[in-house]
Amino acid sequence: VIPDVAAGSTTFTARPTASAATSLSVTVSPGSQTAAPGDSGVLRVSVYADGPGTVSGTLTVAGPTGWTVGPGPQTFHLVSDGSPVHERLDVYYLKIPSGAAGSDRIGVAATTTSGVTARGTATLQVIETKTLYDFANGSTQGWTAGPGVSSVAVVQTFANGPGKCAPGPDCLEAAGESLPGDAPRVVEVTPTSPLNLAGVTALVVYLDSYGGAPGRTGYEATVTVVSGSHTLVSSEPISANTWNKVTVTTLGSWPYAGDVTQLQVAFNATGTTELWTPEFQVGGVFAVDG
């Protein structure tokens, strides 16, 4: 609105102003996520600007030492009528190096041609998984029948759902004895040399089982980590006829994790003492770092 214009003919002339953002900001989505060494992924970067005209500049990305990130500098070109505008660009992280477990950040910086800069970051929790036992090539890898189990064997298919091993093609099947449903059926391994699990944040066991226990209220898995006379026991409810990831999250704070002399995996029904002869499968045991 231009007030007090005299009567008659008036000429108005418009011209572009200098490219100078009055505000600039950057968001990165997702702001946090998990990844594993060797993974690749895409981050969505939005550059927001509020300026009197055209706001142009360059977006750059930087990752931790050893990471591959890209692409190189990207230009943005925002045309505003005085209202906030934005442009979305993609950046990538590629080939996360082995040994990068822990929390790392990828940083982005948007800089206008007039020198205004805004920064954003994405946090990646890098998780490295080490296979301890996978029963590959038909080997029990030292696992034996414990209390309540008559025998163990490596299989690729089995009678209960889902009928196939996970995460690999082979798994350890345990034949349970005829016992009360709530009695634990145990498989166990004594490593030839103690396992050093110091610094590991979690132990993960893949477990599947029969269902149909008479009178049951549910099913339960128990993982016991042994170091000499010390034990770390973790139990959690599971579902039958499907693969469960049973996780021991307290391993990282256990002071004896550097000298693990035995692992035990047990399965039982809950809420019933009726006789039952189940089978269950262990798909693998993994140490998670990160």
mmCIF file with all atom_site columns, N, CA, C and O in Angstrom, residues 115-154:
data_model
loop_
_atom_site.group_PDB
_atom_site.id
_atom_site.type_symbol
_atom_site.label_atom_id
_atom_site.label_alt_id
_atom_site.label_comp_id
_atom_site.label_asym_id
_atom_site.label_entity_id
_atom_site.label_seq_id
_atom_site.pdbx_PDB_ins_code
_atom_site.Cartn_x
_atom_site.Cartn_y
_atom_site.Cartn_z
_atom_site.occupancy
_atom_site.B_iso_or_equiv
_atom_site.pdbx_formal_charge
_atom_site.auth_seq_id
_atom_site.auth_comp_id
_atom_site.auth_asym_id
_atom_site.auth_atom_id
_atom_site.pdbx_PDB_model_num
ATOM 1   N N  . GLY A 1 115 ? 26.593 -15.379 2.788  1.00 0.00 ? 115 GLY A N  1
ATOM 2   C CA . GLY A 1 115 ? 27.391 -15.757 3.947  1.00 0.00 ? 115 GLY A CA 1
ATOM 3   C C  . GLY A 1 115 ? 26.623 -16.210 5.163  1.00 0.00 ? 115 GLY A C  1
ATOM 4   O O  . GLY A 1 115 ? 27.224 -16.477 6.208  1.00 0.00 ? 115 GLY A O  1
ATOM 5   N N  . VAL A 1 116 ? 25.287 -16.334 5.065  1.00 0.00 ? 116 VAL A N  1
ATOM 6   C CA . VAL A 1 116 ? 24.506 -16.835 6.192  1.00 0.00 ? 116 VAL A CA 1
ATOM 7   C C  . VAL A 1 116 ? 24.602 -18.367 6.207  1.00 0.00 ? 116 VAL A C  1
ATOM 8   O O  . VAL A 1 116 ? 24.441 -19.010 5.172  1.00 0.00 ? 116 VAL A O  1
ATOM 9   N N  . THR A 1 117 ? 24.865 -18.964 7.370  1.00 0.00 ? 117 THR A N  1
ATOM 10  C CA . THR A 1 117 ? 25.056 -20.414 7.474  1.00 0.00 ? 117 THR A CA 1
ATOM 11  C C  . THR A 1 117 ? 24.123 -21.004 8.511  1.00 0.00 ? 117 THR A C  1
ATOM 12  O O  . THR A 1 117 ? 23.903 -20.412 9.578  1.00 0.00 ? 117 THR A O  1
ATOM 13  N N  . ALA A 1 118 ? 23.590 -22.170 8.189  1.00 0.00 ? 118 ALA A N  1
ATOM 14  C CA . ALA A 1 118 ? 22.794 -22.955 9.142  1.00 0.00 ? 118 ALA A CA 1
ATOM 15  C C  . ALA A 1 118 ? 23.287 -24.395 9.091  1.00 0.00 ? 118 ALA A C  1
ATOM 16  O O  . ALA A 1 118 ? 23.705 -24.885 8.040  1.00 0.00 ? 118 ALA A O  1
ATOM 17  N N  . ARG A 1 119 ? 23.221 -25.083 10.233 1.00 0.00 ? 119 ARG A N  1
ATOM 18  C CA . ARG A 1 119 ? 23.751 -26.446 10.313 1.00 0.00 ? 119 ARG A CA 1
ATOM 19  C C  . ARG A 1 119 ? 22.706 -27.410 10.890 1.00 0.00 ? 119 ARG A C  1
ATOM 20  O O  . ARG A 1 119 ? 21.828 -27.008 11.654 1.00 0.00 ? 119 ARG A O  1
ATOM 21  N N  . GLY A 1 120 ? 22.856 -28.655 10.509 1.00 0.00 ? 120 GLY A N  1
ATOM 22  C CA . GLY A 1 120 ? 22.004 -29.704 11.046 1.00 0.00 ? 120 GLY A CA 1
ATOM 23  C C  . GLY A 1 120 ? 22.799 -30.990 11.176 1.00 0.00 ? 120 GLY A C  1
ATOM 24  O O  . GLY A 1 120 ? 23.842 -31.156 10.539 1.00 0.00 ? 120 GLY A O  1
ATOM 25  N N  . THR A 1 121 ? 22.314 -31.917 12.020 1.00 0.00 ? 121 THR A N  1
ATOM 26  C CA . THR A 1 121 ? 23.012 -33.185 12.215 1.00 0.00 ? 121 THR A CA 1
ATOM 27  C C  . THR A 1 121 ? 22.006 -34.335 12.263 1.00 0.00 ? 121 THR A C  1
ATOM 28  O O  . THR A 1 121 ? 20.831 -34.139 12.583 1.00 0.00 ? 121 THR A O  1
ATOM 29  N N  . ALA A 1 122 ? 22.500 -35.504 11.922 1.00 0.00 ? 122 ALA A N  1
ATOM 30  C CA . ALA A 1 122 ? 21.767 -36.756 12.123 1.00 0.00 ? 122 ALA A CA 1
ATOM 31  C C  . ALA A 1 122 ? 22.656 -37.677 12.939 1.00 0.00 ? 122 ALA A C  1
ATOM 32  O O  . ALA A 1 122 ? 23.854 -37.789 12.675 1.00 0.00 ? 122 ALA A O  1
ATOM 33  N N  . THR A 1 123 ? 22.080 -38.325 13.927 1.00 0.00 ? 123 THR A N  1
ATOM 34  C CA . THR A 1 123 ? 22.825 -39.243 14.781 1.00 0.00 ? 123 THR A CA 1
ATOM 35  C C  . THR A 1 123 ? 22.536 -40.673 14.352 1.00 0.00 ? 123 THR A C  1
ATOM 36  O O  . THR A 1 123 ? 21.379 -41.082 14.259 1.00 0.00 ? 123 THR A O  1
ATOM 37  N N  . LEU A 1 124 ? 23.590 -41.430 14.079 1.00 0.00 ? 124 LEU A N  1
ATOM 38  C CA . LEU A 1 124 ? 23.460 -42.834 13.718 1.00 0.00 ? 124 LEU A CA 1
ATOM 39  C C  . LEU A 1 124 ? 24.065 -43.691 14.818 1.00 0.00 ? 124 LEU A C  1
ATOM 40  O O  . LEU A 1 124 ? 25.234 -43.535 15.161 1.00 0.00 ? 124 LEU A O  1
ATOM 41  N N  . GLN A 1 125 ? 23.248 -44.565 15.391 1.00 0.00 ? 125 GLN A N  1
ATOM 42  C CA . GLN A 1 125 ? 23.730 -45.521 16.368 1.00 0.00 ? 125 GLN A CA 1
ATOM 43  C C  . GLN A 1 125 ? 24.169 -46.763 15.596 1.00 0.00 ? 125 GLN A C  1
ATOM 44  O O  . GLN A 1 125 ? 23.338 -47.510 15.082 1.00 0.00 ? 125 GLN A O  1
ATOM 45  N N  . VAL A 1 126 ? 25.471 -46.938 15.479 1.00 0.00 ? 126 VAL A N  1
ATOM 46  C CA . VAL A 1 126 ? 26.007 -48.033 14.674 1.00 0.00 ? 126 VAL A CA 1
ATOM 47  C C  . VAL A 1 126 ? 26.121 -49.282 15.542 1.00 0.00 ? 126 VAL A C  1
ATOM 48  O O  . VAL A 1 126 ? 26.785 -49.272 16.578 1.00 0.00 ? 126 VAL A O  1
ATOM 49  N N  . ILE A 1 127 ? 25.451 -50.331 15.116 1.00 0.00 ? 127 ILE A N  1
ATOM 50  C CA . ILE A 1 127 ? 25.403 -51.579 15.865 1.00 0.00 ? 127 ILE A CA 1
ATOM 51  C C  . ILE A 1 127 ? 26.143 -52.655 15.084 1.00 0.00 ? 127 ILE A C  1
ATOM 52  O O  . ILE A 1 127 ? 25.813 -52.931 13.925 1.00 0.00 ? 127 ILE A O  1
ATOM 53  N N  . GLU A 1 128 ? 27.128 -53.248 15.714 1.00 0.00 ? 128 GLU A N  1
ATOM 54  C CA . GLU A 1 128 ? 27.901 -54.302 15.078 1.00 0.00 ? 128 GLU A CA 1
ATOM 55  C C  . GLU A 1 128 ? 27.541 -55.627 15.739 1.00 0.00 ? 128 GLU A C  1
ATOM 56  O O  . GLU A 1 128 ? 27.561 -55.755 16.963 1.00 0.00 ? 128 GLU A O  1
ATOM 57  N N  . THR A 1 129 ? 27.178 -56.611 14.926 1.00 0.00 ? 129 THR A N  1
ATOM 58  C CA . THR A 1 129 ? 26.732 -57.903 15.432 1.00 0.00 ? 129 THR A CA 1
ATOM 59  C C  . THR A 1 129 ? 27.770 -58.975 15.108 1.00 0.00 ? 129 THR A C  1
ATOM 60  O O  . THR A 1 129 ? 28.167 -59.133 13.954 1.00 0.00 ? 129 THR A O  1
ATOM 61  N N  . LYS A 1 130 ? 28.184 -59.702 16.135 1.00 0.00 ? 130 LYS A N  1
ATOM 62  C CA . LYS A 1 130 ? 29.146 -60.784 15.968 1.00 0.00 ? 130 LYS A CA 1
ATOM 63  C C  . LYS A 1 130 ? 28.437 -62.117 16.180 1.00 0.00 ? 130 LYS A C  1
ATOM 64  O O  . LYS A 1 130 ? 27.748 -62.320 17.177 1.00 0.00 ? 130 LYS A O  1
ATOM 65  N N  . THR A 1 131 ? 28.608 -63.035 15.220 1.00 0.00 ? 131 THR A N  1
ATOM 66  C CA . THR A 1 131 ? 28.004 -64.351 15.335 1.00 0.00 ? 131 THR A CA 1
ATOM 67  C C  . THR A 1 131 ? 28.838 -65.226 16.272 1.00 0.00 ? 131 THR A C  1
ATOM 68  O O  . THR A 1 131 ? 30.027 -65.442 16.034 1.00 0.00 ? 131 THR A O  1
ATOM 69  N N  . LEU A 1 132 ? 28.205 -65.716 17.323 1.00 0.00 ? 132 LEU A N  1
ATOM 70  C CA . LEU A 1 132 ? 28.876 -66.637 18.235 1.00 0.00 ? 132 LEU A CA 1
ATOM 71  C C  . LEU A 1 132 ? 28.595 -68.088 17.841 1.00 0.00 ? 132 LEU A C  1
ATOM 72  O O  . LEU A 1 132 ? 29.505 -68.917 17.805 1.00 0.00 ? 132 LEU A O  1
ATOM 73  N N  . TYR A 1 133 ? 27.321 -68.381 17.538 1.00 0.00 ? 133 TYR A N  1
ATOM 74  C CA . TYR A 1 133 ? 26.926 -69.734 17.126 1.00 0.00 ? 133 TYR A CA 1
ATOM 75  C C  . TYR A 1 133 ? 25.820 -69.613 16.080 1.00 0.00 ? 133 TYR A C  1
ATOM 76  O O  . TYR A 1 133 ? 24.835 -68.893 16.296 1.00 0.00 ? 133 TYR A O  1
ATOM 77  N N  . ASP A 1 134 ? 25.997 -70.305 14.941 1.00 0.00 ? 134 ASP A N  1
ATOM 78  C CA . ASP A 1 134 ? 24.968 -70.288 13.897 1.00 0.00 ? 134 ASP A CA 1
ATOM 79  C C  . ASP A 1 134 ? 24.643 -71.679 13.364 1.00 0.00 ? 134 ASP A C  1
ATOM 80  O O  . ASP A 1 134 ? 23.813 -71.819 12.474 1.00 0.00 ? 134 ASP A O  1
ATOM 81  N N  . PHE A 1 135 ? 25.329 -72.713 13.874 1.00 0.00 ? 135 PHE A N  1
ATOM 82  C CA . PHE A 1 135 ? 25.057 -74.115 13.525 1.00 0.00 ? 135 PHE A CA 1
ATOM 83  C C  . PHE A 1 135 ? 25.193 -74.387 12.026 1.00 0.00 ? 135 PHE A C  1
ATOM 84  O O  . PHE A 1 135 ? 24.514 -75.258 11.473 1.00 0.00 ? 135 PHE A O  1
ATOM 85  N N  . ALA A 1 136 ? 26.089 -73.617 11.392 1.00 0.00 ? 136 ALA A N  1
ATOM 86  C CA . ALA A 1 136 ? 26.290 -73.753 9.949  1.00 0.00 ? 136 ALA A CA 1
ATOM 87  C C  . ALA A 1 136 ? 26.877 -75.105 9.602  1.00 0.00 ? 136 ALA A C  1
ATOM 88  O O  . ALA A 1 136 ? 27.626 -75.714 10.380 1.00 0.00 ? 136 ALA A O  1
ATOM 89  N N  . ASN A 1 137 ? 26.499 -75.579 8.423  1.00 0.00 ? 137 ASN A N  1
ATOM 90  C CA . ASN A 1 137 ? 27.031 -76.833 7.864  1.00 0.00 ? 137 ASN A CA 1
ATOM 91  C C  . ASN A 1 137 ? 26.724 -78.043 8.743  1.00 0.00 ? 137 ASN A C  1
ATOM 92  O O  . ASN A 1 137 ? 27.504 -79.000 8.808  1.00 0.00 ? 137 ASN A O  1
ATOM 93  N N  . GLY A 1 138 ? 25.597 -77.980 9.465  1.00 0.00 ? 138 GLY A N  1
ATOM 94  C CA . GLY A 1 138 ? 25.162 -79.140 10.228 1.00 0.00 ? 138 GLY A CA 1
ATOM 95  C C  . GLY A 1 138 ? 25.900 -79.392 11.520 1.00 0.00 ? 138 GLY A C  1
ATOM 96  O O  . GLY A 1 138 ? 25.756 -80.451 12.114 1.00 0.00 ? 138 GLY A O  1
ATOM 97  N N  . SER A 1 139 ? 26.675 -78.433 11.992 1.00 0.00 ? 139 SER A N  1
ATOM 98  C CA . SER A 1 139 ? 27.466 -78.627 13.205 1.00 0.00 ? 139 SER A CA 1
ATOM 99  C C  . SER A 1 139 ? 26.722 -78.095 14.431 1.00 0.00 ? 139 SER A C  1
ATOM 100 O O  . SER A 1 139 ? 26.198 -76.971 14.417 1.00 0.00 ? 139 SER A O  1
ATOM 101 N N  . THR A 1 140 ? 26.705 -78.877 15.499 1.00 0.00 ? 140 THR A N  1
ATOM 102 C CA . THR A 1 140 ? 26.115 -78.402 16.753 1.00 0.00 ? 140 THR A CA 1
ATOM 103 C C  . THR A 1 140 ? 27.008 -77.377 17.439 1.00 0.00 ? 140 THR A C  1
ATOM 104 O O  . THR A 1 140 ? 26.579 -76.724 18.392 1.00 0.00 ? 140 THR A O  1
ATOM 105 N N  . GLN A 1 141 ? 28.254 -77.258 16.992 1.00 0.00 ? 141 GLN A N  1
ATOM 106 C CA . GLN A 1 141 ? 29.225 -76.288 17.509 1.00 0.00 ? 141 GLN A CA 1
ATOM 107 C C  . GLN A 1 141 ? 29.373 -76.390 19.030 1.00 0.00 ? 141 GLN A C  1
ATOM 108 O O  . GLN A 1 141 ? 29.556 -75.390 19.715 1.00 0.00 ? 141 GLN A O  1
ATOM 109 N N  . GLY A 1 142 ? 29.291 -77.624 19.514 1.00 0.00 ? 142 GLY A N  1
ATOM 110 C CA . GLY A 1 142 ? 29.539 -77.877 20.932 1.00 0.00 ? 142 GLY A CA 1
ATOM 111 C C  . GLY A 1 142 ? 28.305 -77.853 21.818 1.00 0.00 ? 142 GLY A C  1
ATOM 112 O O  . GLY A 1 142 ? 28.402 -78.157 23.013 1.00 0.00 ? 142 GLY A O  1
ATOM 113 N N  . TRP A 1 143 ? 27.140 -77.506 21.284 1.00 0.00 ? 143 TRP A N  1
ATOM 114 C CA . TRP A 1 143 ? 25.922 -77.465 22.095 1.00 0.00 ? 143 TRP A CA 1
ATOM 115 C C  . TRP A 1 143 ? 25.442 -78.879 22.384 1.00 0.00 ? 143 TRP A C  1
ATOM 116 O O  . TRP A 1 143 ? 25.457 -79.756 21.516 1.00 0.00 ? 143 TRP A O  1
ATOM 117 N N  . THR A 1 144 ? 24.981 -79.108 23.609 1.00 0.00 ? 144 THR A N  1
ATOM 118 C CA . THR A 1 144 ? 24.535 -80.430 24.043 1.00 0.00 ? 144 THR A CA 1
ATOM 119 C C  . THR A 1 144 ? 23.204 -80.316 24.776 1.00 0.00 ? 144 THR A C  1
ATOM 120 O O  . THR A 1 144 ? 22.765 -79.217 25.149 1.00 0.00 ? 144 THR A O  1
ATOM 121 N N  . ALA A 1 145 ? 22.583 -81.487 24.974 1.00 0.00 ? 145 ALA A N  1
ATOM 122 C CA . ALA A 1 145 ? 21.341 -81.552 25.736 1.00 0.00 ? 145 ALA A CA 1
ATOM 123 C C  . ALA A 1 145 ? 21.624 -81.341 27.210 1.00 0.00 ? 145 ALA A C  1
ATOM 124 O O  . ALA A 1 145 ? 22.551 -81.935 27.774 1.00 0.00 ? 145 ALA A O  1
ATOM 125 N N  . GLY A 1 146 ? 20.832 -80.490 27.848 1.00 0.00 ? 146 GLY A N  1
ATOM 126 C CA . GLY A 1 146 ? 20.924 -80.275 29.280 1.00 0.00 ? 146 GLY A CA 1
ATOM 127 C C  . GLY A 1 146 ? 19.712 -80.878 29.977 1.00 0.00 ? 146 GLY A C  1
ATOM 128 O O  . GLY A 1 146 ? 18.998 -81.713 29.403 1.00 0.00 ? 146 GLY A O  1
ATOM 129 N N  . PRO A 1 147 ? 19.423 -80.475 31.202 1.00 0.00 ? 147 PRO A N  1
ATOM 130 C CA . PRO A 1 147 ? 18.270 -81.001 31.930 1.00 0.00 ? 147 PRO A CA 1
ATOM 131 C C  . PRO A 1 147 ? 16.965 -80.813 31.153 1.00 0.00 ? 147 PRO A C  1
ATOM 132 O O  . PRO A 1 147 ? 16.710 -79.744 30.597 1.00 0.00 ? 147 PRO A O  1
ATOM 133 N N  . GLY A 1 148 ? 16.164 -81.870 31.096 1.00 0.00 ? 148 GLY A N  1
ATOM 134 C CA . GLY A 1 148 ? 14.862 -81.797 30.443 1.00 0.00 ? 148 GLY A CA 1
ATOM 135 C C  . GLY A 1 148 ? 14.887 -81.990 28.944 1.00 0.00 ? 148 GLY A C  1
ATOM 136 O O  . GLY A 1 148 ? 13.843 -81.922 28.298 1.00 0.00 ? 148 GLY A O  1
ATOM 137 N N  . VAL A 1 149 ? 16.074 -82.223 28.363 1.00 0.00 ? 149 VAL A N  1
ATOM 138 C CA . VAL A 1 149 ? 16.213 -82.426 26.913 1.00 0.00 ? 149 VAL A CA 1
ATOM 139 C C  . VAL A 1 149 ? 16.863 -83.773 26.679 1.00 0.00 ? 149 VAL A C  1
ATOM 140 O O  . VAL A 1 149 ? 17.919 -84.080 27.267 1.00 0.00 ? 149 VAL A O  1
ATOM 141 N N  . SER A 1 150 ? 16.266 -84.577 25.794 1.00 0.00 ? 150 SER A N  1
ATOM 142 C CA . SER A 1 150 ? 16.805 -85.917 25.547 1.00 0.00 ? 150 SER A CA 1
ATOM 143 C C  . SER A 1 150 ? 17.888 -85.918 24.481 1.00 0.00 ? 150 SER A C  1
ATOM 144 O O  . SER A 1 150 ? 18.816 -86.733 24.535 1.00 0.00 ? 150 SER A O  1
ATOM 145 N N  . SER A 1 151 ? 17.811 -85.014 23.510 1.00 0.00 ? 151 SER A N  1
ATOM 146 C CA . SER A 1 151 ? 18.814 -84.988 22.440 1.00 0.00 ? 151 SER A CA 1
ATOM 147 C C  . SER A 1 151 ? 18.740 -83.672 21.691 1.00 0.00 ? 151 SER A C  1
ATOM 148 O O  . SER A 1 151 ? 17.741 -82.946 21.760 1.00 0.00 ? 151 SER A O  1
ATOM 149 N N  . VAL A 1 152 ? 19.827 -83.354 20.965 1.00 0.00 ? 152 VAL A N  1
ATOM 150 C CA . VAL A 1 152 ? 19.846 -82.180 20.098 1.00 0.00 ? 152 VAL A CA 1
ATOM 151 C C  . VAL A 1 152 ? 20.331 -82.603 18.717 1.00 0.00 ? 152 VAL A C  1
ATOM 152 O O  . VAL A 1 152 ? 21.072 -83.579 18.568 1.00 0.00 ? 152 VAL A O  1
ATOM 153 N N  . ALA A 1 153 ? 19.900 -81.865 17.691 1.00 0.00 ? 153 ALA A N  1
ATOM 154 C CA . ALA A 1 153 ? 20.331 -82.134 16.321 1.00 0.00 ? 153 ALA A CA 1
ATOM 155 C C  . ALA A 1 153 ? 20.225 -80.857 15.522 1.00 0.00 ? 153 ALA A C  1
ATOM 156 O O  . ALA A 1 153 ? 19.408 -79.971 15.827 1.00 0.00 ? 153 ALA A O  1
ATOM 157 N N  . VAL A 1 154 ? 21.057 -80.740 14.505 1.00 0.00 ? 154 VAL A N  1
ATOM 158 C CA . VAL A 1 154 ? 20.978 -79.588 13.604 1.00 0.00 ? 154 VAL A CA 1
ATOM 159 C C  . VAL A 1 154 ? 19.994 -79.917 12.483 1.00 0.00 ? 154 VAL A C  1
ATOM 160 O O  . VAL A 1 154 ? 20.094 -80.973 11.851 1.00 0.00 ? 154 VAL A O  1
#
